[in-house]
Coordinates of C-alpha atoms in Angstrom, one line a residue:
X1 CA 0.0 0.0 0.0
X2 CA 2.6 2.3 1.1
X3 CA 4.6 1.7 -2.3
X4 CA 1.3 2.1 -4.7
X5 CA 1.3 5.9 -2.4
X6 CA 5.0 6.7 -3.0
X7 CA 4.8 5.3 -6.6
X8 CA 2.0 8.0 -7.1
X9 CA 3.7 10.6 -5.3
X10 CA 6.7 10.4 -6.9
X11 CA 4.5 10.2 -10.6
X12 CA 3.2 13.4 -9.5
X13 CA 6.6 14.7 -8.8
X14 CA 7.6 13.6 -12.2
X15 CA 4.9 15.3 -13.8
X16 CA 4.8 18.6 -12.0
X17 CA 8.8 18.7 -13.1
X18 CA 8.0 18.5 -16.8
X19 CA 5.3 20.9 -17.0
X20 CA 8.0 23.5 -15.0
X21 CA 10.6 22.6 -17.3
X22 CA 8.1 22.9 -20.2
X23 CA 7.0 26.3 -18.9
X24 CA 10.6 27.1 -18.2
X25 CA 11.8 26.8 -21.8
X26 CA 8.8 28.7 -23.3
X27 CA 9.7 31.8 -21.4
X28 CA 13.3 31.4 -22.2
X29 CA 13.0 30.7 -26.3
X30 CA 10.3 33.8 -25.9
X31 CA 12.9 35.8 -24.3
X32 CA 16.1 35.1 -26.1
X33 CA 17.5 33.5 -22.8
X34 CA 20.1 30.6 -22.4
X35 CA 18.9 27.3 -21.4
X36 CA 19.2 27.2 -17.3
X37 CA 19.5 24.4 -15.0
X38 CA 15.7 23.3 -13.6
X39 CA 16.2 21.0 -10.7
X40 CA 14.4 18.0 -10.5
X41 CA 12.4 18.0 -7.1
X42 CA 14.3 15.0 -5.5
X43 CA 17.7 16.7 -6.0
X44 CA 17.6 19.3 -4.2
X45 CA 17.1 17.0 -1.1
X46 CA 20.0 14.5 -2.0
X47 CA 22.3 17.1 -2.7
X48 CA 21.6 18.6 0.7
X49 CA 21.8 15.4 2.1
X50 CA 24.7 14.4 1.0
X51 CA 26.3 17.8 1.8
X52 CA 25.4 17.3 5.6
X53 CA 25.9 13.5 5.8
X54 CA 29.5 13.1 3.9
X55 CA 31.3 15.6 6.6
X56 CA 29.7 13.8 9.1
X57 CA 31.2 10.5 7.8
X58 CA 34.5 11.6 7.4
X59 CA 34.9 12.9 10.2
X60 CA 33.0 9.8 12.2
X61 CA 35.6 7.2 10.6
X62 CA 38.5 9.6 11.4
X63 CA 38.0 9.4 15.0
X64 CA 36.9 6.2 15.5
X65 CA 39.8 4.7 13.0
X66 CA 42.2 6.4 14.6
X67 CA 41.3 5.4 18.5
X68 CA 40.7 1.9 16.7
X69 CA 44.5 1.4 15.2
X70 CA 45.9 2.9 19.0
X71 CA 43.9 -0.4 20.4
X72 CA 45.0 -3.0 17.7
X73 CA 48.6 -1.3 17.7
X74 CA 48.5 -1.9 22.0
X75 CA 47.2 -5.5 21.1
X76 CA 49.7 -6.0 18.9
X77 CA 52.8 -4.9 21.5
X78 CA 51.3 -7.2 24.5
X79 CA 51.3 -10.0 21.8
X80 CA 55.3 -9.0 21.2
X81 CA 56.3 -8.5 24.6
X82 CA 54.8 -12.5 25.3
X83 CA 57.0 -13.2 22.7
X84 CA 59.5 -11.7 24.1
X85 CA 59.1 -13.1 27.3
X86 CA 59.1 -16.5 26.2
X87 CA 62.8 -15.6 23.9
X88 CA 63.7 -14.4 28.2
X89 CA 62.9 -18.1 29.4
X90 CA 64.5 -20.2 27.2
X91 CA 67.9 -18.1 26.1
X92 CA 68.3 -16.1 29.8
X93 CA 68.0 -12.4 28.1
X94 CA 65.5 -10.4 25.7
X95 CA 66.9 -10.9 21.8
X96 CA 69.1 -8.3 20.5
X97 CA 66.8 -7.2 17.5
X98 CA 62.8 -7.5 17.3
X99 CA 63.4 -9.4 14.0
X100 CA 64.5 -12.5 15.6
X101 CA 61.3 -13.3 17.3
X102 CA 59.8 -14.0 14.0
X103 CA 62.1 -17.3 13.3
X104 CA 60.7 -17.6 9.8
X105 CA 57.2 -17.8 11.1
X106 CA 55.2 -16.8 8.1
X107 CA 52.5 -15.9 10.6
X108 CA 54.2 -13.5 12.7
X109 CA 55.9 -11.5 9.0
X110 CA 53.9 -8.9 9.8
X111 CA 54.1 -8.6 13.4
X112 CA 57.6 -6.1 13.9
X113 CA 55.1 -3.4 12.4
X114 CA 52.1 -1.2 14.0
X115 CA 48.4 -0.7 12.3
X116 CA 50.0 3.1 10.6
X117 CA 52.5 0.6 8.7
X118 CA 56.0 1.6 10.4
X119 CA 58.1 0.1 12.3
X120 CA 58.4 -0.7 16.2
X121 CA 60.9 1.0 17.9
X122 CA 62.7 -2.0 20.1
X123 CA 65.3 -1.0 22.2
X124 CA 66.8 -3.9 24.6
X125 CA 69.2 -2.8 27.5
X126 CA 72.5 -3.6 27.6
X127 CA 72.2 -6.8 29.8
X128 CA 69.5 -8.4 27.8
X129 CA 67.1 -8.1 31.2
X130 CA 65.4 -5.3 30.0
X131 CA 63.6 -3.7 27.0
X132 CA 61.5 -0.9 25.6
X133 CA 59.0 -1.3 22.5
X134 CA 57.5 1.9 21.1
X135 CA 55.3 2.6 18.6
X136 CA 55.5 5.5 16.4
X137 CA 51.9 6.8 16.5
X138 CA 50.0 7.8 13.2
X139 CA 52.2 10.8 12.8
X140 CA 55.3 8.4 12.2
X141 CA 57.7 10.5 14.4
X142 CA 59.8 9.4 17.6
X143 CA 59.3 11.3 20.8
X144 CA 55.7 13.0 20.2
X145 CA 52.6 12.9 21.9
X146 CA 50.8 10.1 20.4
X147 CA 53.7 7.5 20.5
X148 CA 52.8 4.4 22.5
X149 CA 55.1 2.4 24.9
X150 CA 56.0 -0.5 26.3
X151 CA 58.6 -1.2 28.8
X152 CA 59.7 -4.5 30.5
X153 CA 60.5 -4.4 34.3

């Protein structure tokens, strides 16, 4: 029922647009004026609607993307430092270089890196006891506010 209404409606819409273009180009060929754009009736409120809705969007999955690669990235760095801690129990001391906790795993390839694609920052003391894992952030630079850390104790 509710179709057979908007299927009328929007015949009506159709029809009341062709008669306003019709009347439209009449006055212009009477007038010597150029052809101008006459809006359909639906457009006007897609256009609008898309104008208000698209910010909105953007600026929705900037935010939330953004806090969402800062949890997977924090994930990802627990998942590393039990890694590392299990390199700690069977060789005594934390490797010397993130790459060898891989050991030609093809599942762990990807796992030296954060969710912004770059590179953890692994720095191991000089005893092997201790380390610290950073991750660059979604700026890409060491030492600003939105790094994240990890240290061993």
């Amino acid at each position: 029922m509710f179709d057979f209404i908007g299927c009328i409606l929007d015949t009506y819409l159709d029809i009341k647009h062709w008669f306003k273009t019709k009347k439209r180009r009449k006055y212009e060929k009477e007038n010597n004026l150029p052809k101008s754009i006459v809006w359909h009736p639906m457009t006007k409120p897609l256009l609008i609607f898309f104008i208000i809705i698209t910010p909105i969007i953007f600026l929705f999955s900037f935010f939330f993307f953004n806090n969402e690669n800062k949890k997977r990235t924090t994930k990802r760095m627990l998942e590393i430092s039990k890694l590392l801690e299990a390199e700690k129990k069977q060789f005594g001391k934390f490797p010397s270089a993130l790459k060898d906790i891989i050991r030609n795993n093809p599942l762990r390839s990807n796992l030296t890196t954060d969710y912004w694609k770059s590179t953890f920052v692994y720095i191991p003391s000089k005893d092997g006891q201790n380390y610290q894992l950073t991750s660059l952030g979604g700026d890409g630079k060491l030492n600003t506010k939105d790094d994240i850390q990890y240290s061993s104790n």
